[in-house]
Tab-separated table of C-alpha atoms in Angstrom:
chain	number	residue	atom	x	y	z
L	1	UNK	CA	-8.363	15.204	68.696
L	2	UNK	CA	-9.692	17.488	71.349
L	3	UNK	CA	-12.602	19.984	70.219
L	4	UNK	CA	-10.235	22.951	71.123
L	5	UNK	CA	-7.353	21.777	69.280
L	6	UNK	CA	-9.642	21.146	66.259
L	7	UNK	CA	-10.746	24.861	66.431
L	8	UNK	CA	-7.639	25.958	66.745
L	9	UNK	CA	-5.901	24.022	64.213
L	10	UNK	CA	-8.735	25.024	61.691
L	11	UNK	CA	-7.627	28.749	62.542
L	12	UNK	CA	-4.241	28.042	61.368
L	13	UNK	CA	-4.948	25.750	58.453
L	14	UNK	CA	-7.099	28.906	57.051
L	15	UNK	CA	-4.325	31.270	57.431
L	16	UNK	CA	-1.613	28.704	55.855
L	17	UNK	CA	-4.143	28.576	53.112
L	18	UNK	CA	-4.239	32.520	52.309
L	19	UNK	CA	-0.291	32.091	52.166
L	20	UNK	CA	-0.463	29.155	49.669
L	21	UNK	CA	-3.069	30.812	47.569
L	22	UNK	CA	-1.019	33.930	46.889
L	23	UNK	CA	2.105	32.304	46.275
L	24	UNK	CA	1.348	29.821	43.679
L	25	UNK	CA	-1.556	31.525	41.916
L	26	UNK	CA	0.989	34.567	41.197
L	27	UNK	CA	3.196	32.086	39.368
L	28	UNK	CA	0.250	31.803	36.333
L	29	UNK	CA	-0.097	35.745	36.176
L	30	UNK	CA	3.524	36.177	35.069
L	31	UNK	CA	2.890	36.237	31.177
L	32	UNK	CA	0.136	38.405	31.452
L	33	UNK	CA	1.716	40.702	33.646
L	34	UNK	CA	4.511	40.642	31.391
L	35	UNK	CA	2.298	41.524	28.334
L	36	UNK	CA	0.612	44.106	30.422
L	37	UNK	CA	3.547	46.201	31.602
L	38	UNK	CA	5.805	45.263	28.204
L	39	UNK	CA	8.628	43.654	30.691
L	40	UNK	CA	10.853	40.547	29.991
L	41	UNK	CA	11.096	37.470	31.944
L	42	UNK	CA	14.139	38.800	33.706
L	43	UNK	CA	11.966	41.408	35.246
L	44	UNK	CA	8.809	39.344	35.946
L	45	UNK	CA	10.779	37.136	37.840
L	46	UNK	CA	11.210	39.622	40.295
L	47	UNK	CA	7.231	39.710	41.250
L	48	UNK	CA	8.415	36.099	42.560
L	49	UNK	CA	11.765	36.430	43.698
L	50	UNK	CA	11.086	39.736	46.148
L	51	UNK	CA	8.244	37.947	47.488
L	52	UNK	CA	10.370	35.146	48.381
L	53	UNK	CA	13.269	37.016	49.523
L	54	UNK	CA	11.499	39.456	51.884
L	55	UNK	CA	9.534	36.314	53.064
L	56	UNK	CA	12.664	34.492	53.683
L	57	UNK	CA	14.517	37.311	55.093
L	58	UNK	CA	12.128	38.543	57.739
L	59	UNK	CA	11.039	34.827	58.725
L	60	UNK	CA	13.448	34.602	61.299
L	61	UNK	CA	12.164	37.936	62.849
L	62	UNK	CA	8.771	37.047	62.805
L	63	UNK	CA	9.832	33.500	64.431
L	64	UNK	CA	11.664	35.262	67.090
L	65	UNK	CA	8.829	37.803	67.361
L	66	UNK	CA	6.375	35.085	67.877
L	67	UNK	CA	8.221	33.655	70.675
L	68	UNK	CA	8.752	36.652	72.378
L	69	UNK	CA	5.754	38.584	71.737
L	70	UNK	CA	2.988	35.623	71.188
L	71	UNK	CA	2.638	34.022	68.110
L	72	UNK	CA	-1.052	35.066	67.567
L	73	UNK	CA	-0.105	38.986	68.314
L	74	UNK	CA	2.463	38.703	65.606
L	75	UNK	CA	0.143	36.574	62.950
L	76	UNK	CA	-2.592	39.197	63.387
L	77	UNK	CA	-0.028	42.054	62.629
L	78	UNK	CA	1.210	40.030	59.819
L	79	UNK	CA	-2.049	39.746	58.319
L	80	UNK	CA	-2.592	43.488	58.425
L	81	UNK	CA	0.649	44.186	56.462
L	82	UNK	CA	-0.455	41.433	54.217
L	83	UNK	CA	-3.919	42.565	53.284
L	84	UNK	CA	-2.388	46.298	52.833
L	85	UNK	CA	-0.041	44.991	50.279
L	86	UNK	CA	-2.071	42.683	48.293
L	87	UNK	CA	-4.539	45.698	48.037
L	88	UNK	CA	-1.491	47.680	46.924
L	89	UNK	CA	-0.682	44.758	44.097
L	90	UNK	CA	-4.346	45.101	42.911
L	91	UNK	CA	-3.996	49.187	42.499
L	92	UNK	CA	-0.218	48.776	41.050
L	93	UNK	CA	0.365	51.433	38.167
L	94	UNK	CA	3.916	49.916	36.854
L	95	UNK	CA	5.731	46.769	37.431
L	96	UNK	CA	8.091	48.797	39.890
L	97	UNK	CA	4.947	49.454	41.941
L	98	UNK	CA	4.148	45.669	41.592
L	99	UNK	CA	7.305	44.486	42.624
L	100	UNK	CA	7.513	46.956	45.789
L	101	UNK	CA	4.218	45.950	46.971
L	102	UNK	CA	4.924	42.252	46.528
L	103	UNK	CA	7.964	42.583	48.523
L	104	UNK	CA	5.814	43.981	51.389
L	105	UNK	CA	3.207	40.957	51.016
L	106	UNK	CA	6.546	39.110	51.768
L	107	UNK	CA	6.950	40.983	54.977
L	108	UNK	CA	3.673	40.168	55.802
L	109	UNK	CA	3.768	36.580	55.082
L	110	UNK	CA	6.991	36.735	57.174
L	111	UNK	CA	5.437	37.417	60.290
L	112	UNK	CA	2.532	34.715	59.804
L	113	UNK	CA	4.367	31.607	58.665
L	114	UNK	CA	6.770	30.793	61.389
L	115	UNK	CA	3.607	31.480	64.028
L	116	UNK	CA	1.850	29.108	62.123
L	117	UNK	CA	4.311	26.626	61.983
L	118	UNK	CA	5.358	26.830	65.653
L	119	UNK	CA	1.469	26.886	66.799
L	120	UNK	CA	0.844	23.879	64.565
L	121	UNK	CA	3.559	21.766	65.832
L	122	UNK	CA	2.059	22.378	69.302
L	123	UNK	CA	-1.298	21.951	68.587
L	124	UNK	CA	-2.197	17.973	68.946
L	125	UNK	CA	-0.291	16.949	72.193
L	126	UNK	CA	2.531	14.485	71.801
L	127	UNK	CA	2.500	14.602	68.084
L	128	UNK	CA	4.441	17.323	66.282
L	129	UNK	CA	4.215	15.755	62.686
L	130	UNK	CA	0.181	15.545	62.657
L	131	UNK	CA	0.077	18.922	63.649
L	132	UNK	CA	2.585	20.511	61.169
L	133	UNK	CA	1.316	18.118	58.450
L	134	UNK	CA	-2.126	19.772	58.755
L	135	UNK	CA	-0.854	23.350	58.775
L	136	UNK	CA	1.246	22.301	55.642
L	137	UNK	CA	-1.896	20.879	53.983
L	138	UNK	CA	-3.776	24.353	54.627
L	139	UNK	CA	-0.950	25.817	52.490
L	140	UNK	CA	-0.494	23.434	49.894
L	141	UNK	CA	-4.366	23.539	49.384
L	142	UNK	CA	-4.064	27.001	48.983
L	143	UNK	CA	-1.480	26.134	46.309
L	144	UNK	CA	-3.751	24.051	44.615
L	145	UNK	CA	-6.725	26.653	44.504
L	146	UNK	CA	-4.296	29.445	43.823
L	147	UNK	CA	-3.579	28.736	40.183
L	148	UNK	CA	-7.239	27.752	39.587
L	149	UNK	CA	-8.153	31.186	40.753
L	150	UNK	CA	-5.506	32.580	38.287
L	151	UNK	CA	-6.791	30.896	35.518
L	152	UNK	CA	-10.153	32.045	35.628
L	153	UNK	CA	-8.920	35.694	36.493
L	154	UNK	CA	-6.789	35.695	33.552
L	155	UNK	CA	-9.464	34.247	31.249
L	156	UNK	CA	-10.890	37.616	31.809
L	157	UNK	CA	-8.127	39.380	30.978
L	158	UNK	CA	-7.243	41.442	34.146
L	159	UNK	CA	-4.724	39.525	36.640
L	160	UNK	CA	-5.367	42.656	39.043
L	161	UNK	CA	-8.610	40.748	40.289
L	162	UNK	CA	-6.300	38.047	41.744
L	163	UNK	CA	-5.082	40.500	44.129
L	164	UNK	CA	-8.394	41.748	45.133
L	165	UNK	CA	-9.492	37.959	46.143
L	166	UNK	CA	-6.196	37.714	47.568
L	167	UNK	CA	-7.076	40.767	49.847
L	168	UNK	CA	-10.601	39.126	50.766
L	169	UNK	CA	-9.161	35.774	51.587
L	170	UNK	CA	-6.445	37.528	53.840
L	171	UNK	CA	-9.267	39.532	55.888
L	172	UNK	CA	-11.193	36.352	56.474
L	173	UNK	CA	-8.182	34.616	57.615
L	174	UNK	CA	-7.376	37.857	60.039
L	175	UNK	CA	-10.673	37.662	61.450
L	176	UNK	CA	-10.879	33.937	61.883
L	177	UNK	CA	-7.301	34.042	63.537
L	178	UNK	CA	-8.368	36.656	65.725
L	179	UNK	CA	-11.384	34.768	66.863
L	180	UNK	CA	-10.307	31.283	66.891
L	181	UNK	CA	-6.750	31.445	68.404
L	182	UNK	CA	-6.009	31.834	72.139
L	183	UNK	CA	-3.609	34.488	73.528
L	184	UNK	CA	-0.296	33.255	74.881
L	185	UNK	CA	1.939	34.953	77.473
L	186	UNK	CA	5.156	36.371	76.181
L	187	UNK	CA	8.121	34.640	76.553
L	188	UNK	CA	11.509	36.042	77.558
L	189	UNK	CA	11.016	39.957	76.633
L	190	UNK	CA	14.611	40.926	76.973
L	191	UNK	CA	16.020	39.356	73.896
L	192	UNK	CA	16.414	41.307	70.920
L	193	UNK	CA	16.199	41.296	67.110
L	194	UNK	CA	19.187	40.850	65.104
L	195	UNK	CA	18.433	43.568	62.294
L	196	UNK	CA	22.357	43.885	61.179
L	197	UNK	CA	22.331	40.205	60.522
L	198	UNK	CA	18.948	40.669	58.567
L	199	UNK	CA	20.561	43.146	56.607
L	200	UNK	CA	24.016	41.637	55.708
L	201	UNK	CA	22.498	37.998	54.828
L	202	UNK	CA	19.471	39.512	52.919
L	203	UNK	CA	21.832	42.287	51.301
L	204	UNK	CA	24.276	39.416	50.262
L	205	UNK	CA	21.297	37.187	48.683
L	206	UNK	CA	19.942	40.070	46.885
L	207	UNK	CA	23.348	41.141	45.553
L	208	UNK	CA	23.841	37.526	44.224
L	209	UNK	CA	20.277	37.373	42.794
L	210	UNK	CA	20.939	41.155	41.037
L	211	UNK	CA	24.083	39.756	39.347
L	212	UNK	CA	22.760	36.757	38.081
L	213	UNK	CA	19.511	38.760	36.861
L	214	UNK	CA	21.871	41.499	35.157
L	215	UNK	CA	24.701	39.435	34.211
L	216	UNK	CA	22.726	38.399	30.985
L	217	UNK	CA	22.522	41.774	29.931
L	218	UNK	CA	25.706	43.339	31.247
L	219	UNK	CA	27.724	40.575	30.543
L	220	UNK	CA	29.108	37.894	32.954
L	221	UNK	CA	33.029	39.808	33.251
L	222	UNK	CA	31.431	43.265	33.313
L	223	UNK	CA	32.387	45.104	35.861
L	224	UNK	CA	29.211	46.129	37.537
L	225	UNK	CA	28.348	42.294	37.440
L	226	UNK	CA	31.689	41.183	39.384
L	227	UNK	CA	30.816	44.313	41.829
L	228	UNK	CA	27.765	42.584	42.621
L	229	UNK	CA	29.324	39.043	42.760
L	230	UNK	CA	32.135	40.513	45.030
L	231	UNK	CA	29.432	42.567	47.434
L	232	UNK	CA	27.319	39.387	47.731
L	233	UNK	CA	30.732	37.416	48.964
L	234	UNK	CA	31.809	40.124	51.330
L	235	UNK	CA	28.415	40.595	52.901
L	236	UNK	CA	28.142	36.778	53.436
L	237	UNK	CA	31.497	36.290	54.840
L	238	UNK	CA	31.085	39.317	57.142
L	239	UNK	CA	27.765	37.831	58.458
L	240	UNK	CA	29.344	35.058	60.388
L	241	UNK	CA	31.514	37.527	62.437
L	242	UNK	CA	28.764	39.859	62.767
L	243	UNK	CA	26.635	37.085	64.711
L	244	UNK	CA	29.389	36.135	66.881
L	245	UNK	CA	29.070	39.787	68.211
L	246	UNK	CA	25.203	40.157	68.167
L	247	UNK	CA	23.509	40.256	71.433
L	248	UNK	CA	20.948	37.871	70.338
L	249	UNK	CA	21.959	36.501	66.567
L	250	UNK	CA	19.728	36.011	63.726
L	251	UNK	CA	21.203	32.544	63.593
L	252	UNK	CA	22.169	31.724	66.932
L	253	UNK	CA	25.573	29.606	67.217
L	254	UNK	CA	24.257	27.078	69.894
L	255	UNK	CA	21.649	25.901	67.520
L	256	UNK	CA	24.155	25.466	64.358
L	257	UNK	CA	26.288	23.213	66.751
L	258	UNK	CA	23.490	20.925	66.622
L	259	UNK	CA	24.376	18.750	63.762
L	260	UNK	CA	20.860	17.451	62.971
L	261	UNK	CA	19.177	20.730	62.786
L	262	UNK	CA	21.813	21.791	60.260
L	263	UNK	CA	21.212	18.809	58.130
L	264	UNK	CA	17.645	19.284	58.448
L	265	UNK	CA	18.194	22.966	57.789
L	266	UNK	CA	19.815	22.029	54.375
L	267	UNK	CA	17.411	19.378	53.681
L	268	UNK	CA	14.785	21.909	53.650
L	269	UNK	CA	16.592	24.369	51.360
L	270	UNK	CA	18.224	21.891	48.672
L	271	UNK	CA	14.829	20.379	47.735
L	272	UNK	CA	13.277	24.120	46.834
L	273	UNK	CA	15.057	24.969	43.551
L	274	UNK	CA	13.276	22.051	41.780
L	275	UNK	CA	9.885	22.494	43.055
L	276	UNK	CA	10.142	26.648	42.537
L	277	UNK	CA	11.627	26.322	39.027
L	278	UNK	CA	8.473	23.692	38.205
L	279	UNK	CA	6.219	26.284	39.696
L	280	UNK	CA	7.610	29.127	37.524
L	281	UNK	CA	8.765	27.602	34.146
L	282	UNK	CA	6.216	24.486	33.641
L	283	UNK	CA	2.926	26.675	33.326
L	284	UNK	CA	4.813	28.818	30.999
L	285	UNK	CA	6.022	25.642	29.132
L	286	UNK	CA	2.185	24.699	28.406
L	287	UNK	CA	1.012	28.364	27.443
L	288	UNK	CA	4.374	29.303	25.267
L	289	UNK	CA	5.191	25.521	23.898
L	290	UNK	CA	1.975	23.889	23.890
L	291	UNK	CA	-0.291	27.091	23.506
L	292	UNK	CA	-2.535	26.243	26.432
L	293	UNK	CA	-4.637	29.194	28.006
L	294	UNK	CA	-3.997	30.268	31.386
L	295	UNK	CA	-6.829	28.379	32.760
L	296	UNK	CA	-6.103	25.231	31.226
L	297	UNK	CA	-2.045	25.561	32.173
L	298	UNK	CA	-3.566	25.713	35.854
L	299	UNK	CA	-5.432	22.693	35.190
L	300	UNK	CA	-2.300	21.190	34.035
L	301	UNK	CA	-0.396	21.836	37.064
L	302	UNK	CA	-3.071	20.102	39.238
L	303	UNK	CA	-1.481	16.819	39.614
L	304	UNK	CA	1.476	18.551	41.448
L	305	UNK	CA	-0.130	20.679	43.400
L	306	UNK	CA	-2.654	18.031	44.622
L	307	UNK	CA	-0.081	15.657	45.643
L	308	UNK	CA	1.492	18.328	47.373
L	309	UNK	CA	-1.629	19.018	49.539
L	310	UNK	CA	-2.808	15.272	50.252
L	311	UNK	CA	0.894	14.487	50.691
L	312	UNK	CA	1.442	16.956	53.505
L	313	UNK	CA	-1.266	15.144	55.647
L	314	UNK	CA	-0.006	11.802	54.524
L	315	UNK	CA	3.596	12.284	55.527
L	316	UNK	CA	2.709	13.890	58.764
L	317	UNK	CA	0.845	10.704	59.725
L	318	UNK	CA	3.742	8.456	58.121
L	319	UNK	CA	6.551	10.446	60.000
L	320	UNK	CA	6.846	8.326	63.201
L	321	UNK	CA	6.321	4.912	61.351
L	322	UNK	CA	9.344	5.387	58.827
L	323	UNK	CA	11.270	8.098	60.026
L	324	UNK	CA	12.797	11.298	58.757
L	325	UNK	CA	15.759	9.941	57.121
L	326	UNK	CA	13.903	7.322	54.847
L	327	UNK	CA	11.335	9.638	53.955
L	328	UNK	CA	13.804	12.386	52.999
L	329	UNK	CA	15.865	9.921	50.626
L	330	UNK	CA	12.550	8.590	49.227
L	331	UNK	CA	11.643	12.355	48.640
L	332	UNK	CA	14.852	13.678	47.318
L	333	UNK	CA	15.370	10.654	44.646
L	334	UNK	CA	12.045	11.119	43.313
L	335	UNK	CA	12.651	14.822	43.151
L	336	UNK	CA	15.979	13.950	41.172
L	337	UNK	CA	13.992	11.540	38.820
L	338	UNK	CA	11.645	14.287	37.971
L	339	UNK	CA	14.021	16.817	37.129
L	340	UNK	CA	15.804	14.485	34.925
L	341	UNK	CA	12.574	13.435	33.074
L	342	UNK	CA	12.086	17.174	32.088
L	343	UNK	CA	15.654	17.456	31.126
L	344	UNK	CA	15.666	14.710	28.855
L	345	UNK	CA	12.351	15.090	27.158
L	346	UNK	CA	12.038	15.804	23.639
L	347	UNK	CA	10.334	19.349	23.151
L	348	UNK	CA	7.987	17.895	20.281
L	349	UNK	CA	6.450	15.776	23.341
L	350	UNK	CA	3.162	16.614	24.730
L	351	UNK	CA	1.709	17.101	27.895
L	352	UNK	CA	1.616	13.137	28.465
L	353	UNK	CA	5.340	13.367	28.824
L	354	UNK	CA	5.271	16.376	31.269
L	355	UNK	CA	2.477	14.446	33.529
L	356	UNK	CA	4.568	11.812	35.306
L	357	UNK	CA	7.328	14.758	35.895
L	358	UNK	CA	4.900	16.664	37.926
L	359	UNK	CA	3.713	13.373	40.035
L	360	UNK	CA	7.517	12.812	40.552
L	361	UNK	CA	7.718	16.464	41.816
L	362	UNK	CA	4.778	16.479	43.636
L	363	UNK	CA	5.417	13.286	45.745
L	364	UNK	CA	9.103	13.985	46.086
L	365	UNK	CA	8.300	17.585	47.102
L	366	UNK	CA	5.679	16.570	49.911
L	367	UNK	CA	7.968	13.945	51.332
L	368	UNK	CA	11.120	16.080	51.484
L	369	UNK	CA	9.480	19.658	52.893
L	370	UNK	CA	6.785	18.221	55.431
L	371	UNK	CA	9.645	15.770	56.427
L	372	UNK	CA	12.714	18.357	56.840
L	373	UNK	CA	10.469	21.089	58.276
L	374	UNK	CA	9.010	18.615	61.063
L	375	UNK	CA	13.082	16.991	61.880
L	376	UNK	CA	14.479	21.087	61.941
L	377	UNK	CA	11.524	21.700	64.474
L	378	UNK	CA	11.895	18.211	66.524
L	379	UNK	CA	16.085	19.169	66.815
L	380	UNK	CA	15.713	22.091	69.019
L	381	UNK	CA	13.976	22.853	72.292
L	382	UNK	CA	10.159	23.655	72.621
L	383	UNK	CA	10.697	27.370	73.339
L	384	UNK	CA	12.867	27.757	70.123
L	385	UNK	CA	10.162	26.348	67.878
L	386	UNK	CA	9.070	29.275	66.313
L	387	UNK	CA	12.830	30.391	65.565
L	388	UNK	CA	13.833	26.977	64.599
L	389	UNK	CA	10.735	26.940	61.943
L	390	UNK	CA	11.739	30.673	60.865
L	391	UNK	CA	15.396	29.559	60.078
L	392	UNK	CA	14.064	26.471	58.261
L	393	UNK	CA	11.944	28.445	55.848
L	394	UNK	CA	14.343	31.096	55.542
L	395	UNK	CA	16.693	28.833	53.831
L	396	UNK	CA	13.773	27.311	52.171
L	397	UNK	CA	12.588	30.423	50.650
L	398	UNK	CA	16.174	31.963	50.117
L	399	UNK	CA	17.235	28.672	48.222
L	400	UNK	CA	14.256	28.588	46.222
L	401	UNK	CA	14.509	32.309	45.263
L	402	UNK	CA	18.500	31.680	44.281
L	403	UNK	CA	17.504	28.826	42.170
L	404	UNK	CA	14.806	30.536	40.204
L	405	UNK	CA	17.576	33.583	39.582
L	406	UNK	CA	20.209	31.071	38.731
L	407	UNK	CA	17.644	28.698	36.474
L	408	UNK	CA	16.678	32.203	34.876
L	409	UNK	CA	20.234	33.213	34.034
L	410	UNK	CA	20.696	29.674	32.485
L	411	UNK	CA	17.261	29.530	30.847
L	412	UNK	CA	17.930	33.047	29.146
L	413	UNK	CA	21.653	32.434	28.001
L	414	UNK	CA	21.105	28.854	26.554
L	415	UNK	CA	17.542	30.149	24.744
L	416	UNK	CA	19.325	32.717	23.475
L	417	UNK	CA	22.163	30.934	21.807
L	418	UNK	CA	19.594	28.229	20.508
L	419	UNK	CA	17.562	31.587	19.013
L	420	UNK	CA	20.583	32.818	17.435
L	421	UNK	CA	21.582	29.875	15.954
L	422	UNK	CA	18.190	28.693	14.681
L	423	UNK	CA	17.658	32.167	13.152
L	424	UNK	CA	21.023	32.038	11.272
L	425	UNK	CA	20.234	28.535	10.096
L	426	UNK	CA	16.805	29.967	9.015
L	427	UNK	CA	18.709	32.564	7.076
L	428	UNK	CA	16.656	35.256	9.192
L	429	UNK	CA	18.147	38.487	10.100
L	430	UNK	CA	17.230	40.239	13.207
L	431	UNK	CA	19.532	42.572	14.969
L	432	UNK	CA	21.184	41.585	18.850
L	433	UNK	CA	18.843	44.085	20.484
L	434	UNK	CA	16.000	42.615	19.064
L	435	UNK	CA	16.933	39.073	19.681
L	436	UNK	CA	17.371	39.965	23.555
L	437	UNK	CA	13.594	41.601	23.576
L	438	UNK	CA	12.053	38.361	22.123
L	439	UNK	CA	14.119	35.802	23.924
L	440	UNK	CA	11.959	33.942	26.409
L	441	UNK	CA	8.975	36.372	25.673
L	442	UNK	CA	5.426	35.509	24.834
L	443	UNK	CA	5.058	35.930	20.913
L	444	UNK	CA	1.780	37.708	21.664
L	445	UNK	CA	3.691	40.541	23.643
L	446	UNK	CA	3.302	44.221	21.927
L	447	UNK	CA	7.225	44.090	21.829
L	448	UNK	CA	7.620	40.964	20.339
L	449	UNK	CA	4.474	41.501	17.887
L	450	UNK	CA	5.978	44.906	16.744
L	451	UNK	CA	9.505	43.247	15.961
L	452	UNK	CA	7.650	40.381	14.357
L	453	UNK	CA	5.542	42.808	11.860
L	454	UNK	CA	8.814	43.987	10.268
L	455	UNK	CA	9.114	40.478	8.721
L	456	UNK	CA	6.960	38.957	5.867
L	457	UNK	CA	4.180	36.481	7.189
L	458	UNK	CA	6.051	33.522	6.362
L	459	UNK	CA	9.669	34.631	8.241
L	460	UNK	CA	7.207	35.647	11.096
L	461	UNK	CA	5.794	32.731	11.579
L	462	UNK	CA	9.022	30.975	11.329
L	463	UNK	CA	10.402	33.151	14.244
L	464	UNK	CA	7.515	32.278	16.316
L	465	UNK	CA	8.306	29.045	15.953
L	466	UNK	CA	12.020	29.109	16.604
L	467	UNK	CA	10.937	31.676	19.796
L	468	UNK	CA	8.921	28.543	20.955
L	469	UNK	CA	11.573	26.009	20.509
L	470	UNK	CA	14.448	28.457	21.885
L	471	UNK	CA	12.297	28.661	25.280
L	472	UNK	CA	11.389	24.884	25.724
L	473	UNK	CA	15.537	24.175	25.284
L	474	UNK	CA	16.360	26.938	27.641
L	475	UNK	CA	13.618	25.594	30.229
L	476	UNK	CA	14.907	21.906	29.839
L	477	UNK	CA	18.574	22.993	30.729
L	478	UNK	CA	17.400	25.282	33.580
L	479	UNK	CA	16.764	22.073	35.662
L	480	UNK	CA	20.317	21.029	36.037
L	481	UNK	CA	20.275	23.819	38.702
L	482	UNK	CA	17.825	21.806	40.638
L	483	UNK	CA	19.798	18.581	40.195
L	484	UNK	CA	23.098	20.014	41.768
L	485	UNK	CA	21.650	20.659	45.468
L	486	UNK	CA	19.716	17.497	45.206
L	487	UNK	CA	22.609	15.560	44.668
L	488	UNK	CA	24.456	17.081	47.761
L	489	UNK	CA	21.032	16.924	50.138
L	490	UNK	CA	21.094	13.013	49.467
L	491	UNK	CA	24.462	12.786	50.780
L	492	UNK	CA	23.716	14.822	53.578
L	493	UNK	CA	20.422	13.020	54.728
L	494	UNK	CA	22.281	9.745	54.593
L	495	UNK	CA	24.248	10.972	57.655
L	496	UNK	CA	21.195	12.225	59.489
L	497	UNK	CA	20.804	10.448	63.014
L	498	UNK	CA	17.016	10.249	64.017
L	499	UNK	CA	17.940	9.317	67.708
L	500	UNK	CA	19.003	13.050	68.226
L	501	UNK	CA	15.412	14.222	67.240
L	502	UNK	CA	12.628	14.555	69.974
L	503	UNK	CA	8.976	14.633	69.782
L	504	UNK	CA	8.419	12.442	66.866
């Protein structure tokens, strides 16, 4: 690898590290944010989901702007937005402020990420997979370090410090990108951004996620819930009609006529719910069921994170030898097996039983994400590499956000039913309103402690045990949400024609 390429890749990997640190690190902050703002899991999930949604929705614009105006320029702009939003998270006086700041972080990351992908795939002449694998290694290394930072931060009982650290990492990445990356000449400046398409698609996804979120409290057949589902379907149906009329559509129809590109897009999307659900709920399983500290939970998640980090480089190196189809099939099968281990494990089992699932999900995830991302970029012309990277990871994050929203709805409903059943069996009388408050929550949050304080010490202890059991039951059931897209993905991947992918 030439010296200039090495320097450029170092800058790209550092930028990817900043994105990776932010994404997974926040996952372990959720319980303390939940306690600090007295919010339940259906609200705090938006700290993750709104970031994923804005990241996904603006990523195609980031890729297109990078292709038109220069990837370096858009990356620097993205870091400015990301840094400002990170500091906004640090200052957040309420959960609403935090969610809005996280949304802006997603916008900044959306400008950064497709440009990283495009430049990484072209950094090493004749070897797209290795260049992309190294960039992904940067982001997954951040995925490993992020939870460790969170664990240390939470041990000081101030989750805000994480976002201050995030701001500093973003500043270092901004300076590095400015100094290490070469400027490019803009491409076709006559193209435009399909903001209408962005509004329609993101609106559809947002309505769906809101319906899944609020349906647990409003009722699934309630008029507002049905209205949100209807609005989601309407906007999604309107989207392709808009795209046929748009001057430069968000999703160019010509690219969607490339069968292998569509399969690669689906492969990059259908694997993600399993990974996202594991990221969000397994640390909570460790803190709420195994009674670990957040720092201990960050160590507990390390096998998954390390495999994702190391695997990105290995998969990039093995891509040419084994081909995307075999690597994707292996990755999907491992992810499916990891989900089934969690679904059928006994809640009384300890970390030793969760550990194999972490290994399976980590190895399966890295095989799937790296191979599908490379296949998507390899299925289009070089001039469309930024757009292809943006579309691929747009579906990747959108699928993950929808998967988390759906899994949270399943978890909440099934854990609520289990909670009510076990309370009745124990002869403990709690109102439906109190059960909604405590369901899925940490027993140490002020609202839960207030409700438990109305009971005697013996019943209070029983409720805490029942609450833990109900959460574990709901968590296990939620992984069925990941099994369905994995099964569909396996069928699609089996039909992939590798001869139609170039630059491997």
